[in-house]
mmCIF file of C-alpha atoms in Angstrom:
data_model
loop_
_atom_site.group_PDB
_atom_site.id
_atom_site.type_symbol
_atom_site.label_atom_id
_atom_site.label_comp_id
_atom_site.label_asym_id
_atom_site.label_seq_id
_atom_site.Cartn_x
_atom_site.Cartn_y
_atom_site.Cartn_z
ATOM 1 C CA MET A 20 -4.948 -13.713 15.271
ATOM 2 C CA LYS A 21 -6.199 -15.474 12.148
ATOM 3 C CA SER A 22 -4.380 -16.898 9.130
ATOM 4 C CA PHE A 23 -5.302 -17.856 5.611
ATOM 5 C CA GLU A 24 -3.368 -20.130 3.329
ATOM 6 C CA MET A 25 -4.042 -21.907 0.036
ATOM 7 C CA LYS A 26 -1.801 -24.976 -0.130
ATOM 8 C CA THR A 27 -3.100 -26.489 -3.356
ATOM 9 C CA LYS A 28 -1.724 -25.515 -6.761
ATOM 10 C CA ILE A 29 -4.621 -25.517 -9.202
ATOM 11 C CA PHE A 30 -4.337 -26.327 -12.910
ATOM 12 C CA PHE A 31 -7.359 -25.400 -15.049
ATOM 13 C CA GLY A 32 -8.497 -24.437 -18.532
ATOM 14 C CA ASP A 33 -7.871 -26.108 -21.827
ATOM 15 C CA ASN A 34 -5.721 -29.235 -21.713
ATOM 16 C CA ALA A 35 -5.292 -29.019 -17.981
ATOM 17 C CA LEU A 36 -4.821 -32.773 -17.801
ATOM 18 C CA ASN A 37 -1.545 -32.420 -19.668
ATOM 19 C CA ARG A 38 -0.111 -31.492 -16.320
ATOM 20 C CA LEU A 39 -0.019 -35.269 -15.637
ATOM 21 C CA MET A 40 2.850 -35.568 -18.091
ATOM 22 C CA GLU A 41 4.933 -33.172 -16.073
ATOM 23 C CA ILE A 42 4.262 -34.193 -12.449
ATOM 24 C CA PRO A 43 7.538 -34.849 -10.519
ATOM 25 C CA TYR A 44 6.612 -38.418 -9.565
ATOM 26 C CA GLU A 45 7.307 -41.783 -11.190
ATOM 27 C CA ARG A 46 5.196 -44.414 -9.359
ATOM 28 C CA ILE A 47 1.547 -43.399 -9.448
ATOM 29 C CA LEU A 48 -1.362 -44.995 -7.534
ATOM 30 C CA ILE A 49 -4.690 -43.938 -9.113
ATOM 31 C CA ILE A 50 -7.616 -44.212 -6.694
ATOM 32 C CA THR A 51 -11.007 -44.233 -8.326
ATOM 33 C CA ASP A 52 -14.251 -46.210 -8.652
ATOM 34 C CA HIS A 53 -15.282 -49.047 -10.928
ATOM 35 C CA PHE A 54 -17.377 -46.778 -13.165
ATOM 36 C CA MET A 55 -14.540 -44.373 -13.880
ATOM 37 C CA ALA A 56 -11.980 -47.171 -14.214
ATOM 38 C CA GLY A 57 -14.180 -48.902 -16.831
ATOM 39 C CA SER A 58 -15.197 -45.842 -18.802
ATOM 40 C CA PRO A 59 -13.435 -44.227 -21.786
ATOM 41 C CA MET A 60 -12.727 -41.188 -19.597
ATOM 42 C CA ILE A 61 -9.996 -43.063 -17.733
ATOM 43 C CA ASP A 62 -7.905 -42.722 -20.932
ATOM 44 C CA LEU A 63 -7.875 -38.969 -20.357
ATOM 45 C CA ILE A 64 -5.952 -39.738 -17.195
ATOM 46 C CA LEU A 65 -3.818 -42.654 -18.308
ATOM 47 C CA SER A 66 -2.708 -41.219 -21.648
ATOM 48 C CA PRO A 67 -0.746 -38.191 -20.316
ATOM 49 C CA LEU A 68 0.678 -40.329 -17.481
ATOM 50 C CA LYS A 69 1.967 -42.915 -19.991
ATOM 51 C CA GLN A 70 3.294 -40.157 -22.220
ATOM 52 C CA GLY A 71 5.208 -38.955 -19.210
ATOM 53 C CA GLY A 72 6.714 -42.398 -18.670
ATOM 54 C CA LYS A 73 4.973 -43.049 -15.324
ATOM 55 C CA GLN A 74 4.410 -46.402 -13.723
ATOM 56 C CA ILE A 75 0.748 -46.849 -12.863
ATOM 57 C CA GLU A 76 -1.280 -48.958 -10.450
ATOM 58 C CA ILE A 77 -5.081 -48.533 -10.096
ATOM 59 C CA PHE A 78 -7.209 -49.072 -7.007
ATOM 60 C CA LYS A 79 -10.746 -49.005 -8.308
ATOM 61 C CA ASP A 80 -12.807 -50.264 -5.416
ATOM 62 C CA VAL A 81 -14.070 -46.872 -4.115
ATOM 63 C CA VAL A 82 -17.802 -46.830 -3.445
ATOM 64 C CA PRO A 83 -20.119 -43.917 -2.504
ATOM 65 C CA ASP A 84 -19.780 -42.750 1.126
ATOM 66 C CA PRO A 85 -16.477 -44.666 1.468
ATOM 67 C CA PRO A 86 -16.731 -47.229 4.243
ATOM 68 C CA ILE A 87 -13.925 -48.152 6.608
ATOM 69 C CA ASP A 88 -13.341 -51.558 5.024
ATOM 70 C CA LYS A 89 -12.677 -50.109 1.579
ATOM 71 C CA ILE A 90 -10.209 -47.617 3.127
ATOM 72 C CA SER A 91 -8.430 -50.576 4.692
ATOM 73 C CA GLU A 92 -8.248 -52.362 1.336
ATOM 74 C CA GLY A 93 -6.784 -49.238 -0.240
ATOM 75 C CA VAL A 94 -4.228 -49.003 2.540
ATOM 76 C CA GLU A 95 -3.107 -52.562 1.833
ATOM 77 C CA VAL A 96 -2.672 -51.762 -1.861
ATOM 78 C CA MET A 97 -0.728 -48.559 -1.203
ATOM 79 C CA LEU A 98 1.635 -50.109 1.332
ATOM 80 C CA LYS A 99 2.400 -52.953 -1.082
ATOM 81 C CA TYR A 100 2.889 -50.772 -4.132
ATOM 82 C CA LYS A 101 4.637 -47.803 -2.324
ATOM 83 C CA PRO A 102 3.760 -45.046 -4.849
ATOM 84 C CA ASP A 103 5.523 -41.661 -5.072
ATOM 85 C CA ALA A 104 2.134 -40.051 -5.535
ATOM 86 C CA VAL A 105 -1.571 -40.772 -5.192
ATOM 87 C CA VAL A 106 -3.850 -39.452 -7.945
ATOM 88 C CA ALA A 107 -7.498 -39.288 -6.872
ATOM 89 C CA VAL A 108 -9.924 -39.331 -9.767
ATOM 90 C CA GLY A 109 -13.643 -39.040 -9.220
ATOM 91 C CA GLY A 110 -16.270 -37.284 -7.127
ATOM 92 C CA GLY A 111 -16.099 -36.508 -3.441
ATOM 93 C CA SER A 112 -16.125 -40.180 -2.424
ATOM 94 C CA ALA A 113 -13.029 -41.020 -4.518
ATOM 95 C CA ILE A 114 -11.094 -38.013 -3.378
ATOM 96 C CA ASP A 115 -12.082 -38.450 0.259
ATOM 97 C CA ALA A 116 -11.116 -42.092 0.070
ATOM 98 C CA ALA A 117 -7.740 -41.276 -1.487
ATOM 99 C CA LYS A 118 -6.994 -38.756 1.256
ATOM 100 C CA ALA A 119 -7.836 -41.252 4.000
ATOM 101 C CA ILE A 120 -5.915 -44.128 2.332
ATOM 102 C CA ARG A 121 -2.804 -42.022 1.946
ATOM 103 C CA GLU A 122 -3.046 -40.588 5.463
ATOM 104 C CA PHE A 123 -3.453 -43.927 7.191
ATOM 105 C CA SER A 124 -0.870 -45.607 5.046
ATOM 106 C CA LEU A 125 1.768 -43.066 5.916
ATOM 107 C CA ARG A 126 0.890 -43.287 9.593
ATOM 108 C CA ILE A 127 1.646 -47.000 9.400
ATOM 109 C CA ASP A 128 4.766 -46.682 7.196
ATOM 110 C CA ALA A 129 6.137 -43.232 6.429
ATOM 111 C CA TYR A 130 8.378 -44.701 3.740
ATOM 112 C CA GLN A 131 8.818 -41.372 1.922
ATOM 113 C CA GLU A 132 6.998 -38.156 0.943
ATOM 114 C CA VAL A 133 4.010 -39.092 -1.142
ATOM 115 C CA GLY A 134 2.297 -36.550 -3.320
ATOM 116 C CA LEU A 135 -1.439 -36.136 -3.557
ATOM 117 C CA ILE A 136 -3.111 -34.916 -6.749
ATOM 118 C CA ALA A 137 -6.887 -34.602 -6.950
ATOM 119 C CA ILE A 138 -8.875 -34.621 -10.194
ATOM 120 C CA PRO A 139 -12.594 -34.080 -9.642
ATOM 121 C CA THR A 140 -15.116 -35.575 -12.003
ATOM 122 C CA THR A 141 -18.106 -33.735 -10.441
ATOM 123 C CA SER A 142 -18.547 -30.085 -9.619
ATOM 124 C CA GLY A 143 -19.631 -30.307 -6.047
ATOM 125 C CA THR A 144 -17.504 -31.263 -3.040
ATOM 126 C CA GLY A 145 -14.515 -28.988 -3.456
ATOM 127 C CA SER A 146 -12.603 -31.854 -1.865
ATOM 128 C CA GLU A 147 -9.700 -31.303 -4.298
ATOM 129 C CA VAL A 148 -8.573 -28.259 -2.189
ATOM 130 C CA THR A 149 -9.643 -29.108 1.342
ATOM 131 C CA SER A 150 -8.090 -30.866 4.326
ATOM 132 C CA PHE A 151 -11.274 -32.752 5.045
ATOM 133 C CA SER A 152 -12.340 -36.319 4.315
ATOM 134 C CA VAL A 153 -15.610 -38.006 5.250
ATOM 135 C CA ILE A 154 -15.670 -41.776 5.786
ATOM 136 C CA THR A 155 -18.517 -44.038 6.863
ATOM 137 C CA ASP A 156 -18.981 -46.768 9.444
ATOM 138 C CA PRO A 157 -21.814 -48.825 7.944
ATOM 139 C CA GLU A 158 -22.382 -50.869 11.101
ATOM 140 C CA ALA A 159 -22.843 -47.771 13.273
ATOM 141 C CA GLN A 160 -24.553 -45.903 10.421
ATOM 142 C CA ARG A 161 -22.379 -42.907 11.091
ATOM 143 C CA LYS A 162 -20.320 -40.571 8.991
ATOM 144 C CA TYR A 163 -17.052 -39.268 10.386
ATOM 145 C CA PRO A 164 -15.545 -36.072 9.076
ATOM 146 C CA LEU A 165 -11.726 -36.219 9.327
ATOM 147 C CA ALA A 166 -9.535 -33.172 9.228
ATOM 148 C CA ALA A 167 -5.756 -32.904 8.855
ATOM 149 C CA GLU A 168 -3.592 -30.413 7.012
ATOM 150 C CA ALA A 169 -1.610 -33.303 5.587
ATOM 151 C CA MET A 170 -4.717 -34.469 3.701
ATOM 152 C CA THR A 171 -4.839 -31.261 1.596
ATOM 153 C CA PRO A 172 -3.885 -32.146 -1.998
ATOM 154 C CA MET A 173 -0.685 -30.603 -3.313
ATOM 155 C CA GLU A 174 -2.276 -30.175 -6.734
ATOM 156 C CA ALA A 175 -5.777 -30.087 -8.211
ATOM 157 C CA ILE A 176 -6.528 -30.459 -11.891
ATOM 158 C CA LEU A 177 -9.836 -29.042 -13.083
ATOM 159 C CA ASP A 178 -10.814 -30.178 -16.557
ATOM 160 C CA ALA A 179 -14.411 -29.751 -17.796
ATOM 161 C CA GLU A 180 -14.033 -32.664 -20.190
ATOM 162 C CA LEU A 181 -14.446 -34.949 -17.163
ATOM 163 C CA VAL A 182 -17.841 -33.565 -16.146
ATOM 164 C CA LYS A 183 -19.605 -33.329 -19.487
ATOM 165 C CA SER A 184 -21.125 -36.821 -19.170
ATOM 166 C CA VAL A 185 -22.410 -36.298 -15.552
ATOM 167 C CA PRO A 186 -26.214 -36.853 -15.661
ATOM 168 C CA PRO A 187 -28.576 -33.973 -14.842
ATOM 169 C CA SER A 188 -29.646 -35.425 -11.467
ATOM 170 C CA VAL A 189 -26.032 -35.677 -10.267
ATOM 171 C CA THR A 190 -25.275 -32.229 -11.684
ATOM 172 C CA ALA A 191 -28.153 -30.860 -9.689
ATOM 173 C CA ASP A 192 -27.245 -32.591 -6.398
ATOM 174 C CA THR A 193 -23.552 -31.673 -6.601
ATOM 175 C CA GLY A 194 -24.358 -28.169 -7.661
ATOM 176 C CA MET A 195 -26.509 -27.647 -4.594
ATOM 177 C CA ASP A 196 -23.613 -28.934 -2.541
ATOM 178 C CA VAL A 197 -21.465 -26.117 -4.015
ATOM 179 C CA PHE A 198 -24.086 -23.534 -3.014
ATOM 180 C CA THR A 199 -24.411 -24.948 0.465
ATOM 181 C CA HIS A 200 -20.602 -24.935 0.976
ATOM 182 C CA ALA A 201 -20.398 -21.314 -0.068
ATOM 183 C CA LEU A 202 -23.407 -20.164 1.923
ATOM 184 C CA GLU A 203 -22.258 -21.916 5.074
ATOM 185 C CA ALA A 204 -18.772 -20.394 4.653
ATOM 186 C CA CYS A 205 -20.403 -16.946 4.415
ATOM 187 C CA VAL A 206 -22.190 -17.297 7.780
ATOM 188 C CA SER A 207 -19.607 -19.416 9.648
ATOM 189 C CA THR A 208 -18.420 -18.044 12.952
ATOM 190 C CA ASN A 209 -14.888 -18.441 11.525
ATOM 191 C CA ARG A 210 -15.635 -16.369 8.423
ATOM 192 C CA HIS A 211 -13.177 -13.624 7.397
ATOM 193 C CA ASP A 212 -12.657 -11.380 4.360
ATOM 194 C CA PHE A 213 -10.604 -13.823 2.353
ATOM 195 C CA SER A 214 -13.005 -16.730 2.777
ATOM 196 C CA THR A 215 -16.023 -14.547 2.178
ATOM 197 C CA SER A 216 -14.585 -13.212 -1.053
ATOM 198 C CA LEU A 217 -14.157 -16.752 -2.361
ATOM 199 C CA ALA A 218 -17.565 -17.892 -1.178
ATOM 200 C CA GLU A 219 -19.406 -14.898 -2.597
ATOM 201 C CA LYS A 220 -17.771 -15.396 -5.978
ATOM 202 C CA ALA A 221 -18.764 -19.053 -5.953
ATOM 203 C CA ILE A 222 -22.377 -17.963 -5.236
ATOM 204 C CA GLU A 223 -22.307 -15.444 -8.052
ATOM 205 C CA ILE A 224 -21.081 -18.066 -10.549
ATOM 206 C CA PHE A 225 -23.683 -20.550 -9.256
ATOM 207 C CA GLY A 226 -26.510 -18.092 -9.811
ATOM 208 C CA VAL A 227 -25.503 -17.533 -13.438
ATOM 209 C CA PHE A 228 -24.428 -20.953 -14.571
ATOM 210 C CA MET A 229 -26.064 -23.649 -12.467
ATOM 211 C CA LEU A 230 -29.215 -24.064 -14.495
ATOM 212 C CA ARG A 231 -27.250 -23.815 -17.744
ATOM 213 C CA ALA A 232 -25.028 -26.729 -16.682
ATOM 214 C CA TYR A 233 -28.079 -28.724 -15.534
ATOM 215 C CA LEU A 234 -30.046 -28.125 -18.747
ATOM 216 C CA ASP A 235 -27.197 -28.833 -21.169
ATOM 217 C CA GLY A 236 -24.333 -30.974 -20.001
ATOM 218 C CA ASN A 237 -22.417 -30.142 -23.173
ATOM 219 C CA ASP A 238 -22.391 -26.444 -22.400
ATOM 220 C CA THR A 239 -18.669 -26.435 -21.804
ATOM 221 C CA HIS A 240 -18.527 -22.859 -20.595
ATOM 222 C CA ALA A 241 -21.152 -23.488 -17.893
ATOM 223 C CA ARG A 242 -19.417 -26.719 -16.889
ATOM 224 C CA GLU A 243 -16.080 -24.927 -16.551
ATOM 225 C CA LYS A 244 -17.675 -22.162 -14.482
ATOM 226 C CA MET A 245 -19.396 -24.612 -12.117
ATOM 227 C CA HIS A 246 -16.081 -26.541 -11.762
ATOM 228 C CA THR A 247 -14.519 -23.245 -10.726
ATOM 229 C CA ALA A 248 -17.346 -22.403 -8.328
ATOM 230 C CA SER A 249 -16.967 -25.769 -6.639
ATOM 231 C CA CYS A 250 -13.251 -25.166 -6.141
ATOM 232 C CA LEU A 251 -13.749 -21.620 -4.832
ATOM 233 C CA ALA A 252 -16.349 -22.827 -2.342
ATOM 234 C CA GLY A 253 -13.975 -25.571 -1.222
ATOM 235 C CA LEU A 254 -11.199 -23.033 -0.640
ATOM 236 C CA ALA A 255 -13.660 -20.946 1.416
ATOM 237 C CA PHE A 256 -15.002 -23.634 3.732
ATOM 238 C CA ASN A 257 -11.581 -25.230 4.134
ATOM 239 C CA SER A 258 -10.685 -22.046 6.046
ATOM 240 C CA THR A 259 -13.958 -21.508 7.866
ATOM 241 C CA SER A 260 -15.492 -25.005 8.206
ATOM 242 C CA LEU A 261 -19.252 -25.404 7.705
ATOM 243 C CA GLY A 262 -22.349 -25.491 9.893
ATOM 244 C CA LEU A 263 -25.616 -27.043 10.931
ATOM 245 C CA ASN A 264 -26.679 -27.870 7.408
ATOM 246 C CA HIS A 265 -23.751 -30.245 6.903
ATOM 247 C CA ALA A 266 -23.943 -31.606 10.442
ATOM 248 C CA MET A 267 -27.532 -32.720 9.794
ATOM 249 C CA ALA A 268 -26.980 -33.771 6.170
ATOM 250 C CA HIS A 269 -24.180 -36.169 7.139
ATOM 251 C CA GLN A 270 -26.802 -38.101 9.196
ATOM 252 C CA LEU A 271 -29.340 -38.211 6.371
ATOM 253 C CA GLY A 272 -26.694 -39.802 4.234
ATOM 254 C CA ALA A 273 -25.433 -42.237 6.849
ATOM 255 C CA LYS A 274 -28.882 -43.420 8.075
ATOM 256 C CA LEU A 275 -31.088 -43.080 4.986
ATOM 257 C CA HIS A 276 -28.530 -43.123 2.126
ATOM 258 C CA ILE A 277 -29.659 -39.799 0.665
ATOM 259 C CA ALA A 278 -27.049 -38.360 -1.691
ATOM 260 C CA HIS A 279 -25.012 -35.740 0.167
ATOM 261 C CA GLY A 280 -25.782 -32.820 -2.129
ATOM 262 C CA ARG A 281 -29.422 -33.667 -2.134
ATOM 263 C CA ALA A 282 -29.499 -33.899 1.644
ATOM 264 C CA ASN A 283 -27.937 -30.467 1.835
ATOM 265 C CA ALA A 284 -30.496 -29.049 -0.553
ATOM 266 C CA LEU A 285 -33.420 -30.550 1.390
ATOM 267 C CA LEU A 286 -32.202 -28.975 4.635
ATOM 268 C CA LEU A 287 -31.069 -25.620 3.292
ATOM 269 C CA PRO A 288 -34.348 -23.662 3.393
ATOM 270 C CA HIS A 289 -35.016 -24.865 6.945
ATOM 271 C CA VAL A 290 -31.511 -24.027 8.159
ATOM 272 C CA ILE A 291 -31.618 -20.556 6.661
ATOM 273 C CA GLU A 292 -34.863 -19.926 8.545
ATOM 274 C CA TYR A 293 -33.330 -21.286 11.763
ATOM 275 C CA ASN A 294 -30.067 -19.355 11.553
ATOM 276 C CA SER A 295 -31.871 -16.142 10.694
ATOM 277 C CA ASP A 296 -34.896 -16.679 12.947
ATOM 278 C CA ILE A 297 -36.951 -15.485 9.992
ATOM 279 C CA ASN A 298 -39.831 -17.451 8.511
ATOM 280 C CA LYS A 299 -43.011 -16.767 6.532
ATOM 281 C CA HIS A 300 -44.686 -15.419 9.645
ATOM 282 C CA SER A 301 -41.924 -12.998 10.602
ATOM 283 C CA LYS A 302 -42.379 -9.240 10.782
ATOM 284 C CA SER A 303 -39.751 -6.493 10.653
ATOM 285 C CA ARG A 304 -37.936 -5.716 13.879
ATOM 286 C CA SER A 305 -35.056 -3.575 15.061
ATOM 287 C CA ASP A 306 -32.518 -6.350 15.749
ATOM 288 C CA TYR A 307 -31.698 -9.546 13.823
ATOM 289 C CA LEU A 308 -29.317 -12.453 14.432
ATOM 290 C CA PRO A 309 -25.753 -12.028 13.040
ATOM 291 C CA ALA A 310 -26.299 -14.442 10.082
ATOM 292 C CA VAL A 311 -29.062 -12.177 8.665
ATOM 293 C CA LYS A 312 -26.620 -9.600 7.408
ATOM 294 C CA HIS A 313 -24.697 -12.210 5.466
ATOM 295 C CA TYR A 314 -27.835 -13.835 4.046
ATOM 296 C CA THR A 315 -29.006 -10.471 2.813
ATOM 297 C CA THR A 316 -25.683 -9.828 1.064
ATOM 298 C CA VAL A 317 -25.999 -13.207 -0.657
ATOM 299 C CA SER A 318 -29.539 -12.311 -1.693
ATOM 300 C CA LYS A 319 -28.298 -9.132 -3.283
ATOM 301 C CA ILE A 320 -25.513 -10.984 -5.130
ATOM 302 C CA LEU A 321 -28.196 -13.208 -6.626
ATOM 303 C CA GLY A 322 -30.287 -10.160 -7.571
ATOM 304 C CA LEU A 323 -33.135 -10.964 -5.199
ATOM 305 C CA SER A 324 -35.530 -8.668 -3.429
ATOM 306 C CA SER A 325 -34.109 -6.185 -0.938
ATOM 307 C CA TYR A 326 -37.291 -4.277 0.000
ATOM 308 C CA ASN A 327 -36.729 -5.015 3.678
ATOM 309 C CA THR A 328 -34.723 -7.456 5.779
ATOM 310 C CA VAL A 329 -37.448 -10.018 6.297
ATOM 311 C CA MET A 330 -38.419 -9.993 2.604
ATOM 312 C CA THR A 331 -34.758 -10.361 1.532
ATOM 313 C CA VAL A 332 -34.116 -13.434 3.647
ATOM 314 C CA ARG A 333 -37.414 -14.925 2.603
ATOM 315 C CA SER A 334 -36.553 -14.290 -1.014
ATOM 316 C CA LEU A 335 -33.352 -16.328 -0.511
ATOM 317 C CA VAL A 336 -35.368 -19.238 0.947
ATOM 318 C CA ASN A 337 -37.840 -19.053 -1.954
ATOM 319 C CA TRP A 338 -35.006 -18.868 -4.491
ATOM 320 C CA VAL A 339 -33.402 -22.060 -3.063
ATOM 321 C CA GLN A 340 -36.730 -23.813 -3.340
ATOM 322 C CA PHE A 341 -37.211 -22.484 -6.897
ATOM 323 C CA MET A 342 -33.810 -23.922 -7.911
ATOM 324 C CA MET A 343 -34.721 -27.262 -6.380
ATOM 325 C CA LYS A 344 -38.016 -27.397 -8.292
ATOM 326 C CA GLU A 345 -36.322 -26.441 -11.567
ATOM 327 C CA MET A 346 -33.836 -29.291 -11.128
ATOM 328 C CA ASP A 347 -36.371 -31.875 -9.925
ATOM 329 C CA ILE A 348 -34.946 -32.083 -6.425
ATOM 330 C CA PRO A 349 -37.598 -33.042 -3.860
ATOM 331 C CA LEU A 350 -38.539 -30.397 -1.312
ATOM 332 C CA SER A 351 -39.170 -32.860 1.469
ATOM 333 C CA ILE A 352 -38.221 -36.391 2.568
ATOM 334 C CA SER A 353 -41.759 -37.606 1.905
ATOM 335 C CA GLN A 354 -41.404 -36.622 -1.810
ATOM 336 C CA ILE A 355 -38.418 -38.942 -2.201
ATOM 337 C CA GLY A 356 -40.819 -41.891 -2.214
ATOM 338 C CA THR A 357 -38.439 -44.615 -1.088
ATOM 339 C CA ILE A 358 -38.345 -43.744 2.612
ATOM 340 C CA THR A 359 -41.296 -44.576 4.872
ATOM 341 C CA ALA A 360 -42.527 -42.282 7.584
ATOM 342 C CA GLU A 361 -41.898 -45.042 10.121
ATOM 343 C CA ALA A 362 -38.253 -45.389 9.053
ATOM 344 C CA TYR A 363 -37.666 -41.671 8.947
ATOM 345 C CA PHE A 364 -39.244 -40.645 12.259
ATOM 346 C CA GLY A 365 -37.701 -43.704 13.875
ATOM 347 C CA ALA A 366 -34.272 -42.416 12.948
ATOM 348 C CA ILE A 367 -34.623 -38.808 14.078
ATOM 349 C CA GLU A 368 -33.473 -39.291 17.683
ATOM 350 C CA GLU A 369 -30.278 -41.073 16.630
ATOM 351 C CA MET A 370 -29.610 -38.568 13.815
ATOM 352 C CA THR A 371 -30.030 -35.733 16.213
ATOM 353 C CA ASP A 372 -27.539 -37.191 18.672
ATOM 354 C CA ALA A 373 -25.003 -37.633 15.875
ATOM 355 C CA ALA A 374 -25.551 -34.130 14.468
ATOM 356 C CA LEU A 375 -24.956 -32.547 17.849
ATOM 357 C CA VAL A 376 -21.400 -33.992 17.960
ATOM 358 C CA ASP A 377 -20.619 -33.504 14.283
ATOM 359 C CA GLU A 378 -17.553 -31.254 13.835
ATOM 360 C CA CYS A 379 -19.363 -28.975 11.375
ATOM 361 C CA ILE A 380 -21.846 -27.799 13.988
ATOM 362 C CA LYS A 381 -19.134 -25.987 15.946
ATOM 363 C CA THR A 382 -19.011 -23.030 13.510
ATOM 364 C CA ASN A 383 -22.741 -22.604 12.869
ATOM 365 C CA PRO A 384 -23.777 -18.981 13.494
ATOM 366 C CA ARG A 385 -26.562 -20.029 15.901
ATOM 367 C CA VAL A 386 -26.038 -22.661 18.597
ATOM 368 C CA PRO A 387 -28.772 -25.297 18.294
ATOM 369 C CA CYS A 388 -30.121 -27.376 21.119
ATOM 370 C CA ARG A 389 -31.436 -30.872 20.705
ATOM 371 C CA ALA A 390 -35.019 -29.756 20.420
ATOM 372 C CA ASP A 391 -34.110 -27.379 17.516
ATOM 373 C CA ILE A 392 -32.540 -30.151 15.494
ATOM 374 C CA ILE A 393 -35.420 -32.533 16.153
ATOM 375 C CA ARG A 394 -37.890 -29.868 14.992
ATOM 376 C CA ILE A 395 -35.954 -29.238 11.768
ATOM 377 C CA TYR A 396 -35.789 -32.981 11.028
ATOM 378 C CA LYS A 397 -39.546 -33.271 11.659
ATOM 379 C CA ASP A 398 -40.332 -30.213 9.481
ATOM 380 C CA LEU A 399 -38.231 -31.812 6.720
ATOM 381 C CA TRP A 400 -40.698 -34.710 6.323
#
């Protein structure tokens, strides 16, 4: 028996942030980063809270790939302030940090029910509707995906005003994260009709609006659509989990500090080929791996070639690479320019070991062995 539930109430559309005036909480702890806290955009959050008569404390020390020590600092602030609700404002790092801070604080002192409201400022992680949080141990150079139903936000507020100023490079990286979330949900061993419907809609929106959002940040309609796609993909993978792509991308981020969405994009063509067992040398055959059917469906949603099965999967790989080129995302690690071959190949063994025990790998449609992962990492150079 399977089940599907959406626990997060989502507010979206014009003036969505006005919801902050009405939230049923009085003492608010905002968790964000220094950039957001010091920018004029923070007034879009503070103004409706103040109009609603809320008391406000701000923890602004979130950094990318939130490390354990910053989570500990946030826990200290929360236990001292004892808010009624935590409001996470930012990209995936801020929302993941807020989830972890609230969860660990309440395990130490469950002083009352504490609400969790997520307000994303990038269209990428879908963290505003998931039960997952990823934190980093810098000393071990490892990322740890955490999962607990209690970390699912009660409310998410999607407002395109917060993403208009996101630069093109970040728009590209986070957008590819959306596509990877949706695609991995489509081929997950835990996939089902409800999750697939959400994921396929996210892919359809991505195909139409991603380049528009990248080329013109002030295209409000495209920004709204990509915000929606990110949320839909988050709802999908929250139910299905992810796969090999994320298991390997987590290690690229932890060891080499490659932005998460960019790491996913770099890996995606290679992982599609691995999961489908179809590459540029493949010929038609009578039987294909289970993921092939789902990849061909995605290809058709995107309007790609469907002449035969091999060509259809290859067209998906080529389309991913086309999107990367259009958005100036490198196609290989060597193209990044800041990572030496010695550093990269020296990290492969350790990254492989970590990927094999990453939670995301459990729902990949094809079970990889150590040699498979090493080969993909080497091909990625």
